[in-house]
N, CA, C and O atoms as a Maestro MAE file, in Angstrom:
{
 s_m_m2io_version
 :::
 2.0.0
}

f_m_ct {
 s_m_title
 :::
 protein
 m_atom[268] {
  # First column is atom index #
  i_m_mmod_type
  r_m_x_coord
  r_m_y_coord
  r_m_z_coord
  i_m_residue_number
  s_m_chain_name
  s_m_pdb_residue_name
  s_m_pdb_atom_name
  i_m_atomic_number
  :::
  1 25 -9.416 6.116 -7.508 1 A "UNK " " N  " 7
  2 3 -8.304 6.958 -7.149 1 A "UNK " " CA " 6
  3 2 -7.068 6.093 -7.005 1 A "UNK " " C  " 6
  4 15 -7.083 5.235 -6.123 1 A "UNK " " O  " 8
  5 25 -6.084 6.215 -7.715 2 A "UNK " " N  " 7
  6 3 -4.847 5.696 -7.735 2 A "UNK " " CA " 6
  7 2 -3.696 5.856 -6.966 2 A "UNK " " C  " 6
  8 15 -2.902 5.072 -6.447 2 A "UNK " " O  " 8
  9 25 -3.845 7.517 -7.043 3 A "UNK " " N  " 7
  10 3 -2.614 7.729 -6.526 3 A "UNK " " CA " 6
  11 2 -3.108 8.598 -5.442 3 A "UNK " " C  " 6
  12 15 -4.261 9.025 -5.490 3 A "UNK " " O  " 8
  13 25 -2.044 8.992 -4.133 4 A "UNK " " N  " 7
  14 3 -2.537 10.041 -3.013 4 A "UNK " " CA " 6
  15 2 -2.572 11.445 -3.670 4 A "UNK " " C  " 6
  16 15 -2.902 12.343 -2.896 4 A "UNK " " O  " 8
  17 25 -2.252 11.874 -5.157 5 A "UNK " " N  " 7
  18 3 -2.143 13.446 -5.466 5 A "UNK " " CA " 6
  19 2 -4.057 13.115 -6.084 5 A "UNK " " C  " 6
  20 15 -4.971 13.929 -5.955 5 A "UNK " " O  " 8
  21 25 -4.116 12.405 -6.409 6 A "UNK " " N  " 7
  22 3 -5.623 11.877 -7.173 6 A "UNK " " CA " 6
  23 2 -6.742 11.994 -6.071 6 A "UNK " " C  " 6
  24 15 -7.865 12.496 -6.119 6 A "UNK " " O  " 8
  25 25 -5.984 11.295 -4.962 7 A "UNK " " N  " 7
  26 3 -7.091 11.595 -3.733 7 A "UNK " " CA " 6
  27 2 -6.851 12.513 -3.231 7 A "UNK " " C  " 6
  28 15 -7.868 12.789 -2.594 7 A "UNK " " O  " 8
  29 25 -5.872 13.515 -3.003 8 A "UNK " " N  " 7
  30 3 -6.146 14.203 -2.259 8 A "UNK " " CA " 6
  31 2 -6.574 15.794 -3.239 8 A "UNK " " C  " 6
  32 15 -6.421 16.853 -2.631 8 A "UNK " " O  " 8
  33 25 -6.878 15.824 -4.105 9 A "UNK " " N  " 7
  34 3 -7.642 16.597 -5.251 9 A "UNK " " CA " 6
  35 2 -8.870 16.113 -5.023 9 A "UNK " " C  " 6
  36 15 -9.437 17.058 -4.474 9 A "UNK " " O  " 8
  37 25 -9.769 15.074 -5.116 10 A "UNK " " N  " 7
  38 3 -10.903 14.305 -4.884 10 A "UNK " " CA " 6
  39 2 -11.594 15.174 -3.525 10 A "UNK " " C  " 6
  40 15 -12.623 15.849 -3.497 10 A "UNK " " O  " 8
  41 25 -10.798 14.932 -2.645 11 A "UNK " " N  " 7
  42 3 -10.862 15.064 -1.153 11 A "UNK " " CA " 6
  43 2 -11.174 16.789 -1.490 11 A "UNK " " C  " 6
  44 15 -12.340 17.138 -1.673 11 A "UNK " " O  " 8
  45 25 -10.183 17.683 -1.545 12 A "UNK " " N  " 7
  46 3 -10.547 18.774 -1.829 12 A "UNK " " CA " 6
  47 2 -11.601 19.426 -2.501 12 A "UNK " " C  " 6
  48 15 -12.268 20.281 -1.919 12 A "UNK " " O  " 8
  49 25 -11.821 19.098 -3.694 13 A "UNK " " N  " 7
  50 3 -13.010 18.853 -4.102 13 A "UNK " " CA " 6
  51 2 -14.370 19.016 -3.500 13 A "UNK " " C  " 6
  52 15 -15.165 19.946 -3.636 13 A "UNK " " O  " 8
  53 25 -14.479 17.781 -2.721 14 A "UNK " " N  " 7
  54 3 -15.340 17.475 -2.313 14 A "UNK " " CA " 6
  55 2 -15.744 18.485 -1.105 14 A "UNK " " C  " 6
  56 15 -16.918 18.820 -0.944 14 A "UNK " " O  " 8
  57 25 -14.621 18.980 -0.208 15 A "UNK " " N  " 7
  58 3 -14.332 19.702 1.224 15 A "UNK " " CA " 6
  59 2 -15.298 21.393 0.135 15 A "UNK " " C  " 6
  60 15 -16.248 22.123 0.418 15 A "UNK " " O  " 8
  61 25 -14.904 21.356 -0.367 16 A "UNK " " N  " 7
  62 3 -15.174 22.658 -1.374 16 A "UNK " " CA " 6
  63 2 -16.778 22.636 -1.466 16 A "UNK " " C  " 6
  64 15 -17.520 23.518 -1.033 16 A "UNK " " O  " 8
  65 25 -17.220 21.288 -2.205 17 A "UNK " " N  " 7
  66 3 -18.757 21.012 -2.453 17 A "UNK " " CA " 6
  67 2 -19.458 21.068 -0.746 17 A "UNK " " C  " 6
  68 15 -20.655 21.214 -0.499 17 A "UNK " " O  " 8
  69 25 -18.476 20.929 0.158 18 A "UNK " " N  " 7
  70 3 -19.691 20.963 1.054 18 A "UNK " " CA " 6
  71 2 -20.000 21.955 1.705 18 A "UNK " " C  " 6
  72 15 -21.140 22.182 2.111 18 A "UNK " " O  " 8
  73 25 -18.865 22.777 1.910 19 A "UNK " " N  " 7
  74 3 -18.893 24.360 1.987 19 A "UNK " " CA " 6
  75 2 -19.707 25.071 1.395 19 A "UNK " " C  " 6
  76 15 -20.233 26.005 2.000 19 A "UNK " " O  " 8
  77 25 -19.998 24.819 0.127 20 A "UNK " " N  " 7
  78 3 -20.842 25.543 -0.698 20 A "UNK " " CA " 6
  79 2 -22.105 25.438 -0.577 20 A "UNK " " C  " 6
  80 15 -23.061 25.979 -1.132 20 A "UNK " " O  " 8
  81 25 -21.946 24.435 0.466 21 A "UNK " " N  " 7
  82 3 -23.594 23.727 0.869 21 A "UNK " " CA " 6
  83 2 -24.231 22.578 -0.439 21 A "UNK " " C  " 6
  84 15 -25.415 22.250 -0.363 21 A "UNK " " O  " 8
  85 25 -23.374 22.037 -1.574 22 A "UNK " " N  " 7
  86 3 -23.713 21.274 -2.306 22 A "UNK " " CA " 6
  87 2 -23.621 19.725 -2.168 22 A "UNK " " C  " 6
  88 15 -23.998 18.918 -3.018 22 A "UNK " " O  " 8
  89 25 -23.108 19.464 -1.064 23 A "UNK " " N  " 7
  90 3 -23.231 18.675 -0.779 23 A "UNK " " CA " 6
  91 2 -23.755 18.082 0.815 23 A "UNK " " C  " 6
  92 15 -22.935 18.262 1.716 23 A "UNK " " O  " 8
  93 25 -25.033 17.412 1.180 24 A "UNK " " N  " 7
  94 3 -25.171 17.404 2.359 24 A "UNK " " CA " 6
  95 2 -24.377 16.172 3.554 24 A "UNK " " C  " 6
  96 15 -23.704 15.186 3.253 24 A "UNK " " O  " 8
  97 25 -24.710 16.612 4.769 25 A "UNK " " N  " 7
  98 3 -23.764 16.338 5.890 25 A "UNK " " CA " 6
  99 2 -23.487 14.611 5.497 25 A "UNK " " C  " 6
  100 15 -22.505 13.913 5.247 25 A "UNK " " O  " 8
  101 25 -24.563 14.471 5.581 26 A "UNK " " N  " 7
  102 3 -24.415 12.894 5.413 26 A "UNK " " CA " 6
  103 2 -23.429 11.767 4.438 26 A "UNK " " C  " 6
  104 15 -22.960 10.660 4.705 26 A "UNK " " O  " 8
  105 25 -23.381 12.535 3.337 27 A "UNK " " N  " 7
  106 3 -22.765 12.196 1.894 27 A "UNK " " CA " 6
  107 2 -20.896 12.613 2.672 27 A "UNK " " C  " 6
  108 15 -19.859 11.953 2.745 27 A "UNK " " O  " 8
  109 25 -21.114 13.389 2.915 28 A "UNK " " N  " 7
  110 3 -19.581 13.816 2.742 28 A "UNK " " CA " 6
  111 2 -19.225 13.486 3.995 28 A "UNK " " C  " 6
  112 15 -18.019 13.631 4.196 28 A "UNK " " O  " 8
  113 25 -19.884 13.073 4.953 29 A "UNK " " N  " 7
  114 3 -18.933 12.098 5.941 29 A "UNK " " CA " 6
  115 2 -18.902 10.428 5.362 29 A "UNK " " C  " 6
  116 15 -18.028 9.621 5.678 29 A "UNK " " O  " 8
  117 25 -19.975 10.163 4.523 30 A "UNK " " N  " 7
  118 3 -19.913 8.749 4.261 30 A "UNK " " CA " 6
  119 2 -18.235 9.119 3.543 30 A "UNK " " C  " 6
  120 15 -17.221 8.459 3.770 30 A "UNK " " O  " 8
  121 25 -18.305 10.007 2.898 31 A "UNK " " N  " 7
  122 3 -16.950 10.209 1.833 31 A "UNK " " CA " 6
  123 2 -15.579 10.571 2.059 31 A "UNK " " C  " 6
  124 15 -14.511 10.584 1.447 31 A "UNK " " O  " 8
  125 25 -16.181 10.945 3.519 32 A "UNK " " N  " 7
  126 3 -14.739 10.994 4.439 32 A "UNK " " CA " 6
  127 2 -14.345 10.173 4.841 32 A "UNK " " C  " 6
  128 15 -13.147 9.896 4.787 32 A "UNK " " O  " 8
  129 25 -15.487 9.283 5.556 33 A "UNK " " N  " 7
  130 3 -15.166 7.658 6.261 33 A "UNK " " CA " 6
  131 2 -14.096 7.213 4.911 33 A "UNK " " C  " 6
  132 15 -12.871 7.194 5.029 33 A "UNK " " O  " 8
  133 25 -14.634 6.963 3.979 34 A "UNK " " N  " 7
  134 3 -14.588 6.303 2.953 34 A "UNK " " CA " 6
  135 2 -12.480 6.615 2.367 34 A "UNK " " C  " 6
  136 15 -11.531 5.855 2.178 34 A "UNK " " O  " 8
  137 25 -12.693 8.168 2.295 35 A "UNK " " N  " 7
  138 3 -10.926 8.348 1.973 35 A "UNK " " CA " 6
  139 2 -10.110 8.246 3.502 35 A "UNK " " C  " 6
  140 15 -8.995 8.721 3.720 35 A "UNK " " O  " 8
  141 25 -10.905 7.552 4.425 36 A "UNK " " N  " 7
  142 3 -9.726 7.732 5.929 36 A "UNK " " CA " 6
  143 2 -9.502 6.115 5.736 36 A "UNK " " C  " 6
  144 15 -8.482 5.594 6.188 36 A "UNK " " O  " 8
  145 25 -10.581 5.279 4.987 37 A "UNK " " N  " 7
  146 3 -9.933 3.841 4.795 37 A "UNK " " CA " 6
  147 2 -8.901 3.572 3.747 37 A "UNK " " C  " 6
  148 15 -8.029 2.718 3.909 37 A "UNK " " O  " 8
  149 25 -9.049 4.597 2.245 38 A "UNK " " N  " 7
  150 3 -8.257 4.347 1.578 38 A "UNK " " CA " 6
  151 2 -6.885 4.931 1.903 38 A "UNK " " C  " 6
  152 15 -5.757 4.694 1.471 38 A "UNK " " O  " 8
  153 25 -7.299 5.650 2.679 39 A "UNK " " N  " 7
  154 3 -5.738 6.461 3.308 39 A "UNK " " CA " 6
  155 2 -5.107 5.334 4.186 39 A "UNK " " C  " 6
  156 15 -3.897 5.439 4.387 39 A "UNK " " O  " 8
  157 25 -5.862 4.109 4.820 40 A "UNK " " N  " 7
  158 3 -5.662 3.502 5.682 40 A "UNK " " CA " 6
  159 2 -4.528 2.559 4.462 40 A "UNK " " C  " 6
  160 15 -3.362 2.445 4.842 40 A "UNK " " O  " 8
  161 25 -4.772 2.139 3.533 41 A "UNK " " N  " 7
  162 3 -4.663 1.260 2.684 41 A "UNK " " CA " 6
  163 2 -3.119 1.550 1.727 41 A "UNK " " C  " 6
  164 15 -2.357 0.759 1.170 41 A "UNK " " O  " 8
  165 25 -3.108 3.088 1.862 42 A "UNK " " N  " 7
  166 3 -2.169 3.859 1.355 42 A "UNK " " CA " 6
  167 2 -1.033 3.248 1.872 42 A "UNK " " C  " 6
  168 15 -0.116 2.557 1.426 42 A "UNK " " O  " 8
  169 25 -1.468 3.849 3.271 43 A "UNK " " N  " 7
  170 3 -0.724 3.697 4.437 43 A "UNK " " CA " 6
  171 2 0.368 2.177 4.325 43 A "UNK " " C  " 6
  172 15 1.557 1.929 4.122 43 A "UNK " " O  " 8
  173 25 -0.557 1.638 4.527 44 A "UNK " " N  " 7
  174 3 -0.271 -0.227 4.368 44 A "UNK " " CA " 6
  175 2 0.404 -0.413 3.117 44 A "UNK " " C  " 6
  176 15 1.263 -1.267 3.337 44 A "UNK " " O  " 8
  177 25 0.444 -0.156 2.259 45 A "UNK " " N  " 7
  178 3 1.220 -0.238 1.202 45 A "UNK " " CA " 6
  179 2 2.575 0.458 0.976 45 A "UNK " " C  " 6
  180 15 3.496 0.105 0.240 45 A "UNK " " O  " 8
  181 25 2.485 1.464 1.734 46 A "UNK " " N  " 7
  182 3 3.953 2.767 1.553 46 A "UNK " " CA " 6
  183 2 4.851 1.421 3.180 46 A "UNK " " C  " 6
  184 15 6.032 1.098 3.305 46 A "UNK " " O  " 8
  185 25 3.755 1.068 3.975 47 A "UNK " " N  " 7
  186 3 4.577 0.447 4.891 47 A "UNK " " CA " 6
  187 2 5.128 -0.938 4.797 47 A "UNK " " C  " 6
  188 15 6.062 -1.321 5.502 47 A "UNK " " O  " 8
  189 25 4.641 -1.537 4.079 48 A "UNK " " N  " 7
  190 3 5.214 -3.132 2.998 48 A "UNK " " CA " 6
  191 2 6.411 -2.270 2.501 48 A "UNK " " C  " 6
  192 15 7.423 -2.318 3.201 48 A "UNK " " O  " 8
  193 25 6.429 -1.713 1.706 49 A "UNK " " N  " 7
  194 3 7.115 -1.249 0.364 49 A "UNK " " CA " 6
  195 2 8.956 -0.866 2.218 49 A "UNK " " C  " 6
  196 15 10.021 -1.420 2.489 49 A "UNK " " O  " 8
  197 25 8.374 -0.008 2.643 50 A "UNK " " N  " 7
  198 3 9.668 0.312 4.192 50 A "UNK " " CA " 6
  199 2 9.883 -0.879 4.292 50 A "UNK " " C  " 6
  200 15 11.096 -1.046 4.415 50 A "UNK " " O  " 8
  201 25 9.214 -2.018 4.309 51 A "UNK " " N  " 7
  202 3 9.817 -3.532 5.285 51 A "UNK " " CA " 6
  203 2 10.486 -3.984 4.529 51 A "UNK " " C  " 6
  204 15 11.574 -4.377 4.950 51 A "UNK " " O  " 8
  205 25 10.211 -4.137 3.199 52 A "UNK " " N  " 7
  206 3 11.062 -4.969 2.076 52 A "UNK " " CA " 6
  207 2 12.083 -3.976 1.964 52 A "UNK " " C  " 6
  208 15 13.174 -4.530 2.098 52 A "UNK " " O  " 8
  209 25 12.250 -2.207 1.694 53 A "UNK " " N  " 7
  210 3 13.763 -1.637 1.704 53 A "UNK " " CA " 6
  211 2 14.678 -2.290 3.341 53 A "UNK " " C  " 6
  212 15 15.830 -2.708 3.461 53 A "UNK " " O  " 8
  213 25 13.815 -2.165 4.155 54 A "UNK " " N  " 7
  214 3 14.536 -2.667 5.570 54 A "UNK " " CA " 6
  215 2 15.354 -3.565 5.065 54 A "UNK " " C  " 6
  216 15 16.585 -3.549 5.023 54 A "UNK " " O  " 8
  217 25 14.245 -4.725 4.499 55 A "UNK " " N  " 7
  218 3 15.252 -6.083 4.573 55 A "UNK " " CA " 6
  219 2 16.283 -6.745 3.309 55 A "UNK " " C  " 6
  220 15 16.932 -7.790 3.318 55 A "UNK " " O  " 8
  221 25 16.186 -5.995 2.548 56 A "UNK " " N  " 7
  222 3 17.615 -5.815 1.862 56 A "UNK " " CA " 6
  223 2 18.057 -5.250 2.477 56 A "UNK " " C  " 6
  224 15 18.308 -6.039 3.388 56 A "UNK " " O  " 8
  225 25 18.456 -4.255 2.788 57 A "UNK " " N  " 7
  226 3 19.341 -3.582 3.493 57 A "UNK " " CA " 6
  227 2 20.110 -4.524 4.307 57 A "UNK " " C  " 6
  228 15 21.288 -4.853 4.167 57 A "UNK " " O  " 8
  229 25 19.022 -5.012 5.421 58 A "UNK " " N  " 7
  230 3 19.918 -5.900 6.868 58 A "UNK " " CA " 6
  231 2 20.416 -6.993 5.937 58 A "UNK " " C  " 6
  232 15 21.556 -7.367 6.213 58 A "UNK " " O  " 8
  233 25 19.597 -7.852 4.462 59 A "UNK " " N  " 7
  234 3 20.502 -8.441 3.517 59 A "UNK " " CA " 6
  235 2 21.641 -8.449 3.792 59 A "UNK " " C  " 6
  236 15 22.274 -9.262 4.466 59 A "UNK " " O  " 8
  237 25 22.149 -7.008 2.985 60 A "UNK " " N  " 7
  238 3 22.966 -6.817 2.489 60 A "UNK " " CA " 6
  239 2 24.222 -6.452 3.590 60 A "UNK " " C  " 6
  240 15 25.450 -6.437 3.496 60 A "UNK " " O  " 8
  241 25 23.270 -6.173 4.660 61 A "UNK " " N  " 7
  242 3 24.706 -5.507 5.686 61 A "UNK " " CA " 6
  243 2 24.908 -7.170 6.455 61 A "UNK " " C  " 6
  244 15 26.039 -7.295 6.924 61 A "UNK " " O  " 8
  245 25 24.321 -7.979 6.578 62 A "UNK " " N  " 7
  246 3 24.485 -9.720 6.741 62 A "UNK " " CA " 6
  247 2 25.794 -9.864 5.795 62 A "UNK " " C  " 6
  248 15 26.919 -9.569 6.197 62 A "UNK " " O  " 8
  249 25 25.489 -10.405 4.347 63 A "UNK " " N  " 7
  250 3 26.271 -10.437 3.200 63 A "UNK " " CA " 6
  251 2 28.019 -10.167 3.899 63 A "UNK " " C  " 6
  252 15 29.003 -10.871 4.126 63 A "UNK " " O  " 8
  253 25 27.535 -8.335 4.075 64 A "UNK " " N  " 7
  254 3 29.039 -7.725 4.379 64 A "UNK " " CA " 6
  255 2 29.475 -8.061 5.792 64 A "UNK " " C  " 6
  256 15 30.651 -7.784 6.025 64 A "UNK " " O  " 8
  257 25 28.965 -8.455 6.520 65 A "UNK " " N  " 7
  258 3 29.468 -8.621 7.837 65 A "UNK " " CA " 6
  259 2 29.779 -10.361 7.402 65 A "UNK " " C  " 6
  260 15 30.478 -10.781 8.324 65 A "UNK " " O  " 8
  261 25 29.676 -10.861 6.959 66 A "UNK " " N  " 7
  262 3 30.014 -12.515 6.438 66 A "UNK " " CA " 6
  263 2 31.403 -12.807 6.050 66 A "UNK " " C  " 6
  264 15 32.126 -13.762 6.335 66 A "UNK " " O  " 8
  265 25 31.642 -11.556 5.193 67 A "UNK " " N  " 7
  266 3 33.090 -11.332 4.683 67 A "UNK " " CA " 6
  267 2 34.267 -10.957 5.638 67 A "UNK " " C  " 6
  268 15 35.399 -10.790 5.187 67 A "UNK " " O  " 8
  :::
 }
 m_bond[267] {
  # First column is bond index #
  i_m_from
  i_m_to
  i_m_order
  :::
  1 1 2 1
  2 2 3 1
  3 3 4 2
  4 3 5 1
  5 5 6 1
  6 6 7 1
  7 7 8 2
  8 7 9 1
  9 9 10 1
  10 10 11 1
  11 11 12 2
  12 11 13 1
  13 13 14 1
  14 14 15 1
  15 15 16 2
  16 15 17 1
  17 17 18 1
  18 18 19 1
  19 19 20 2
  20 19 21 1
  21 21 22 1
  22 22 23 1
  23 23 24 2
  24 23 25 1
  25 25 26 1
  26 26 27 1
  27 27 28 2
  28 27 29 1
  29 29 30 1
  30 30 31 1
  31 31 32 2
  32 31 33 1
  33 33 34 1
  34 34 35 1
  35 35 36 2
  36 35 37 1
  37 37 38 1
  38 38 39 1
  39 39 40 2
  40 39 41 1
  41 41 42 1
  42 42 43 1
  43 43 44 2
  44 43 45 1
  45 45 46 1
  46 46 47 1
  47 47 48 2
  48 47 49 1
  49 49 50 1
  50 50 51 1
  51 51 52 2
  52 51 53 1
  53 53 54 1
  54 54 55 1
  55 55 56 2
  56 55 57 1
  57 57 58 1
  58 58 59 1
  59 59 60 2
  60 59 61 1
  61 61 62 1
  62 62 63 1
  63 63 64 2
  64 63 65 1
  65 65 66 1
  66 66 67 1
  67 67 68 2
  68 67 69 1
  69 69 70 1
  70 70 71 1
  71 71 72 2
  72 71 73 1
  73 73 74 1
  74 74 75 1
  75 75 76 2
  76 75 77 1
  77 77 78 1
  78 78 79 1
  79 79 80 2
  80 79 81 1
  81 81 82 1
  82 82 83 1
  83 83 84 2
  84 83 85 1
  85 85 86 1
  86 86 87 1
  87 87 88 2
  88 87 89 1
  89 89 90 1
  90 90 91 1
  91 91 92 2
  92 91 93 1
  93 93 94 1
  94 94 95 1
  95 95 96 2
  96 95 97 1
  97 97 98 1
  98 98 99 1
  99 99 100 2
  100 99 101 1
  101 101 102 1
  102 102 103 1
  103 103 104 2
  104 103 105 1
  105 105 106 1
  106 106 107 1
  107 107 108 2
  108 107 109 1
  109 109 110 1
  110 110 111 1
  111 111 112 2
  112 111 113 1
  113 113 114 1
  114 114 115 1
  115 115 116 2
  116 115 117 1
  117 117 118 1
  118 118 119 1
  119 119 120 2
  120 119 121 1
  121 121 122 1
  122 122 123 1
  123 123 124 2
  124 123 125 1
  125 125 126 1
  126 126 127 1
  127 127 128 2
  128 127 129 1
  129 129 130 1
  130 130 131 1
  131 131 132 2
  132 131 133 1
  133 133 134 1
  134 134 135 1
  135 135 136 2
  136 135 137 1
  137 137 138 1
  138 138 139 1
  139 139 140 2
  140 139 141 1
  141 141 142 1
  142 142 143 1
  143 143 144 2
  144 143 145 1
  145 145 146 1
  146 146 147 1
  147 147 148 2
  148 147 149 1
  149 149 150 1
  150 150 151 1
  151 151 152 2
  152 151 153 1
  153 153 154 1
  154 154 155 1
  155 155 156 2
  156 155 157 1
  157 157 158 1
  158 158 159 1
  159 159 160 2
  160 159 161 1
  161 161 162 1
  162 162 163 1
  163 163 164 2
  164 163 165 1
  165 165 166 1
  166 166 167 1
  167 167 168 2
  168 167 169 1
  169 169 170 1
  170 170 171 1
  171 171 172 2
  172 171 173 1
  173 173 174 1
  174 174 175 1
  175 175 176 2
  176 175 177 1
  177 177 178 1
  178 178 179 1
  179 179 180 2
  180 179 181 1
  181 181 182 1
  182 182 183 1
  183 183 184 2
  184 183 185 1
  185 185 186 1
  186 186 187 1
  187 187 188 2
  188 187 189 1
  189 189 190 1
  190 190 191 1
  191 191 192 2
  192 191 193 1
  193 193 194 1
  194 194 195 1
  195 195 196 2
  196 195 197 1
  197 197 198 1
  198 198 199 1
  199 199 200 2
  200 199 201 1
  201 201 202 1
  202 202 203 1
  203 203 204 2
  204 203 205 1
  205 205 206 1
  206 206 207 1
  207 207 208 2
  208 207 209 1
  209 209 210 1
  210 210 211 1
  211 211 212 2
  212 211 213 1
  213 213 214 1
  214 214 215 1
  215 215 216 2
  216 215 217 1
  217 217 218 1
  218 218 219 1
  219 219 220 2
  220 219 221 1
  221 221 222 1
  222 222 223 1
  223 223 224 2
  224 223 225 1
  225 225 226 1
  226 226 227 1
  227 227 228 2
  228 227 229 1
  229 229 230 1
  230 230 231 1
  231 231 232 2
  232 231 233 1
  233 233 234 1
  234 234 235 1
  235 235 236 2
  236 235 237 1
  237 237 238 1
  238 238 239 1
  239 239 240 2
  240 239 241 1
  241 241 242 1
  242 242 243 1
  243 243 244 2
  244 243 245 1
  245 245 246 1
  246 246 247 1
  247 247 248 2
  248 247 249 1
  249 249 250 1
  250 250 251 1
  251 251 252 2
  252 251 253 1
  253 253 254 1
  254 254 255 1
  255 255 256 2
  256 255 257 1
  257 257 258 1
  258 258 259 1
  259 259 260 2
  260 259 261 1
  261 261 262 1
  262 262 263 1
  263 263 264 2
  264 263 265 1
  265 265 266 1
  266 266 267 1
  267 267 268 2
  :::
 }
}
């Protein structure tokens, strides 16, 4: 799964299979554990990606306050 629209189709999916009773208890919490880490990971990556816009920014407002 690549992207969060990829997982969270996956995820649905799956919420669907267990309702239906096709999938049992066990499987689909391992598979929940499993998308609450990659969500964890998501997470961590969308929050790198905020620190580096942060710090251009304060860059750039440094830069202009220099002048």
């Amino acid at each position: 799964m690549k992207t969060h629209d990829h997982a969270r189709r996956t995820l649905a999916r799956l919420m669907r299979a267990y309702h239906a009773d096709e999938l049992d208890e066990k499987k689909f919490r391992a598979m929940i554990y499993g998308f609450a880490t990659l969500l964890g990971y998501f997470k961590h990556a969308a929050d790198l990606r905020i620190e580096e816009r942060l710090e251009a920014i304060e860059d750039q407002l440094s830069e202009d306050n220099r002048r």
